[in-house]
mmCIF file of C-alpha atoms in Angstrom:
data_model
loop_
_atom_site.group_PDB
_atom_site.id
_atom_site.type_symbol
_atom_site.label_atom_id
_atom_site.label_comp_id
_atom_site.label_asym_id
_atom_site.label_seq_id
_atom_site.Cartn_x
_atom_site.Cartn_y
_atom_site.Cartn_z
ATOM 1 C CA MET F 665 270.016 0.324 53.975
ATOM 2 C CA LEU F 666 271.310 -2.695 56.450
ATOM 3 C CA ARG F 667 269.433 -0.785 59.425
ATOM 4 C CA LEU F 668 266.263 -0.410 57.506
ATOM 5 C CA ARG F 669 266.313 -3.923 56.823
ATOM 6 C CA ILE F 670 267.416 -5.154 60.579
ATOM 7 C CA LEU F 671 264.481 -2.937 61.806
ATOM 8 C CA LEU F 672 261.891 -4.390 59.688
ATOM 9 C CA GLY F 673 263.093 -7.919 60.261
ATOM 10 C CA GLY F 674 263.001 -7.123 63.924
ATOM 11 C CA LEU F 675 259.364 -5.806 63.652
ATOM 12 C CA ALA F 676 257.928 -8.679 61.394
ATOM 13 C CA ALA F 677 259.677 -10.996 64.557
ATOM 14 C CA LEU F 678 257.700 -9.355 66.653
ATOM 15 C CA LEU F 679 254.319 -9.752 64.870
ATOM 16 C CA LEU F 680 254.797 -13.134 63.843
ATOM 17 C CA SER F 681 255.580 -14.090 67.578
ATOM 18 C CA GLY F 682 252.161 -13.135 68.515
ATOM 19 C CA CYS F 683 253.092 -9.868 70.668
ATOM 20 C CA GLN F 684 249.862 -9.178 72.964
ATOM 21 C CA PRO F 685 248.748 -7.776 76.197
ATOM 22 C CA ALA F 686 248.773 -9.711 78.870
ATOM 23 C CA ALA F 687 245.216 -11.151 79.846
ATOM 24 C CA ALA F 688 243.542 -9.770 82.785
ATOM 25 C CA PRO F 689 244.347 -11.620 86.049
ATOM 26 C CA GLU F 690 241.494 -13.741 87.549
ATOM 27 C CA ILE F 691 239.998 -11.863 90.557
ATOM 28 C CA SER F 692 239.103 -13.874 93.478
ATOM 29 C CA LEU F 693 236.685 -12.923 96.079
ATOM 30 C CA PRO F 694 236.692 -13.556 99.577
ATOM 31 C CA ALA F 695 234.591 -16.589 101.056
ATOM 32 C CA LEU F 696 231.477 -16.517 102.139
ATOM 33 C CA THR F 697 231.397 -16.278 106.220
ATOM 34 C CA LEU F 698 227.878 -16.980 107.345
ATOM 35 C CA PRO F 699 226.654 -20.482 107.951
ATOM 36 C CA ASN F 700 223.182 -20.173 105.896
ATOM 37 C CA PRO F 701 221.738 -17.332 104.238
ATOM 38 C CA GLN F 702 218.418 -15.335 105.621
ATOM 39 C CA LYS F 703 214.879 -15.217 103.527
ATOM 40 C CA ILE F 704 214.724 -11.896 101.495
ATOM 41 C CA SER F 705 211.379 -11.408 103.540
ATOM 42 C CA GLU F 706 213.387 -11.516 106.684
ATOM 43 C CA LEU F 707 215.569 -8.443 105.058
ATOM 44 C CA ASP F 708 212.149 -6.922 104.561
ATOM 45 C CA LYS F 709 211.159 -6.610 108.015
ATOM 46 C CA ASN F 710 214.580 -6.042 109.519
ATOM 47 C CA TYR F 711 216.023 -3.823 107.333
ATOM 48 C CA LYS F 712 216.228 -0.382 109.125
ATOM 49 C CA ARG F 713 217.815 -2.781 112.247
ATOM 50 C CA TYR F 714 220.082 -4.365 110.014
ATOM 51 C CA ALA F 715 221.297 -1.066 108.514
ATOM 52 C CA LYS F 716 221.783 0.677 111.705
ATOM 53 C CA ALA F 717 223.678 -2.180 113.563
ATOM 54 C CA GLN F 718 225.701 -2.818 110.209
ATOM 55 C CA THR F 719 224.908 -6.398 110.375
ATOM 56 C CA LEU F 720 226.380 -8.544 107.744
ATOM 57 C CA VAL F 721 223.709 -10.679 106.184
ATOM 58 C CA GLN F 722 223.479 -13.356 103.394
ATOM 59 C CA ILE F 723 220.906 -13.966 100.594
ATOM 60 C CA ARG F 724 220.571 -16.719 97.826
ATOM 61 C CA GLY F 725 218.186 -16.255 95.145
ATOM 62 C CA LYS F 726 218.423 -16.299 91.034
ATOM 63 C CA ILE F 727 219.587 -13.200 89.094
ATOM 64 C CA ILE F 728 216.167 -11.521 87.534
ATOM 65 C CA TYR F 729 217.620 -8.715 85.892
ATOM 66 C CA GLN F 730 221.116 -7.357 85.955
ATOM 67 C CA SER F 731 223.043 -4.406 84.277
ATOM 68 C CA LYS F 732 223.941 -4.675 81.013
ATOM 69 C CA THR F 733 227.033 -2.554 80.820
ATOM 70 C CA THR F 734 228.675 -2.647 83.790
ATOM 71 C CA GLY F 735 227.771 -5.601 86.210
ATOM 72 C CA GLY F 736 227.475 -2.819 88.876
ATOM 73 C CA TRP F 737 223.992 -4.357 90.041
ATOM 74 C CA ALA F 738 221.323 -6.961 89.915
ATOM 75 C CA PHE F 739 217.749 -7.811 91.144
ATOM 76 C CA VAL F 740 218.124 -11.380 92.829
ATOM 77 C CA GLU F 741 214.826 -12.976 93.975
ATOM 78 C CA ASP F 742 214.030 -15.833 96.120
ATOM 79 C CA ASP F 743 210.658 -17.669 97.085
ATOM 80 C CA THR F 744 209.888 -14.507 99.281
ATOM 81 C CA GLY F 745 210.818 -11.446 97.848
ATOM 82 C CA THR F 746 213.296 -9.377 95.575
ATOM 83 C CA VAL F 747 216.259 -7.281 96.492
ATOM 84 C CA LEU F 748 218.597 -5.126 94.745
ATOM 85 C CA LEU F 749 222.206 -5.664 94.778
ATOM 86 C CA ASP F 750 224.398 -2.396 94.181
ATOM 87 C CA PHE F 751 228.056 -3.289 93.851
ATOM 88 C CA GLU F 752 229.456 0.100 92.790
ATOM 89 C CA PRO F 753 229.650 1.491 96.347
ATOM 90 C CA ALA F 754 231.770 -1.367 97.375
ATOM 91 C CA SER F 755 234.645 -0.686 94.835
ATOM 92 C CA PRO F 756 234.343 0.109 90.814
ATOM 93 C CA ASN F 757 236.352 -3.207 90.637
ATOM 94 C CA PHE F 758 233.672 -5.227 92.271
ATOM 95 C CA THR F 759 231.361 -6.367 89.750
ATOM 96 C CA LEU F 760 229.201 -8.854 88.791
ATOM 97 C CA PRO F 761 230.033 -10.886 85.323
ATOM 98 C CA PRO F 762 227.720 -10.188 82.523
ATOM 99 C CA LYS F 763 224.915 -12.559 81.259
ATOM 100 C CA GLN F 764 224.422 -14.574 84.563
ATOM 101 C CA LEU F 765 220.503 -14.013 84.051
ATOM 102 C CA GLY F 766 218.892 -16.996 85.740
ATOM 103 C CA LYS F 767 221.815 -18.211 87.763
ATOM 104 C CA THR F 768 221.692 -18.842 91.506
ATOM 105 C CA LEU F 769 223.962 -16.263 93.501
ATOM 106 C CA THR F 770 224.485 -16.176 97.121
ATOM 107 C CA ALA F 771 225.756 -12.943 98.341
ATOM 108 C CA GLU F 772 226.974 -11.585 101.811
ATOM 109 C CA GLY F 773 226.933 -7.547 102.410
ATOM 110 C CA ARG F 774 225.369 -4.792 104.043
ATOM 111 C CA VAL F 775 221.825 -3.277 104.040
ATOM 112 C CA SER F 776 221.951 0.359 103.029
ATOM 113 C CA LEU F 777 218.893 2.367 103.323
ATOM 114 C CA ASP F 778 217.499 3.868 99.888
ATOM 115 C CA GLU F 779 214.240 5.342 99.747
ATOM 116 C CA SER F 780 214.506 5.299 95.849
ATOM 117 C CA VAL F 781 214.257 1.410 96.025
ATOM 118 C CA ILE F 782 210.801 -0.149 96.475
ATOM 119 C CA ASN F 783 211.709 -2.092 99.657
ATOM 120 C CA GLU F 784 213.460 1.012 100.668
ATOM 121 C CA TYR F 785 216.915 -0.642 101.021
ATOM 122 C CA LEU F 786 219.593 -2.347 98.806
ATOM 123 C CA LEU F 787 222.080 -4.881 99.811
ATOM 124 C CA ILE F 788 225.728 -3.403 99.006
ATOM 125 C CA PRO F 789 227.724 -7.016 98.634
ATOM 126 C CA THR F 790 230.776 -7.799 100.031
ATOM 127 C CA THR F 791 231.336 -11.189 98.221
ATOM 128 C CA TYR F 792 229.433 -13.372 96.331
ATOM 129 C CA LYS F 793 229.461 -16.861 94.659
ATOM 130 C CA LEU F 794 227.542 -18.078 91.593
ATOM 131 C CA ASN F 795 226.311 -21.576 91.973
#
């Protein structure tokens, strides 16, 4: 009976102490490396060359639509066009936080050819910054 009381007392102490799982660690992304973003219209004109040379590009625009469940993709537009950012090929742990519609995003990455997208390419980000 004494053992049961000690066990129950220990369980009660754990419950009252707020025993909770550790919070998820904050993820820090690499810094942007290019000095200035390019216009999306420039990517539209040169996407095949950028893809072939695996050129690092930077864009800045407003998030107009994003995945509501995984944060794995988003459409970003500037005053010259729209581009699809696909985070999933980079890493399953590299995503965009939810509910970022209307926010300005600066992203660096590489162009990947994709005929299923209206511009025939998408951008696979290596890093980004929400402004």
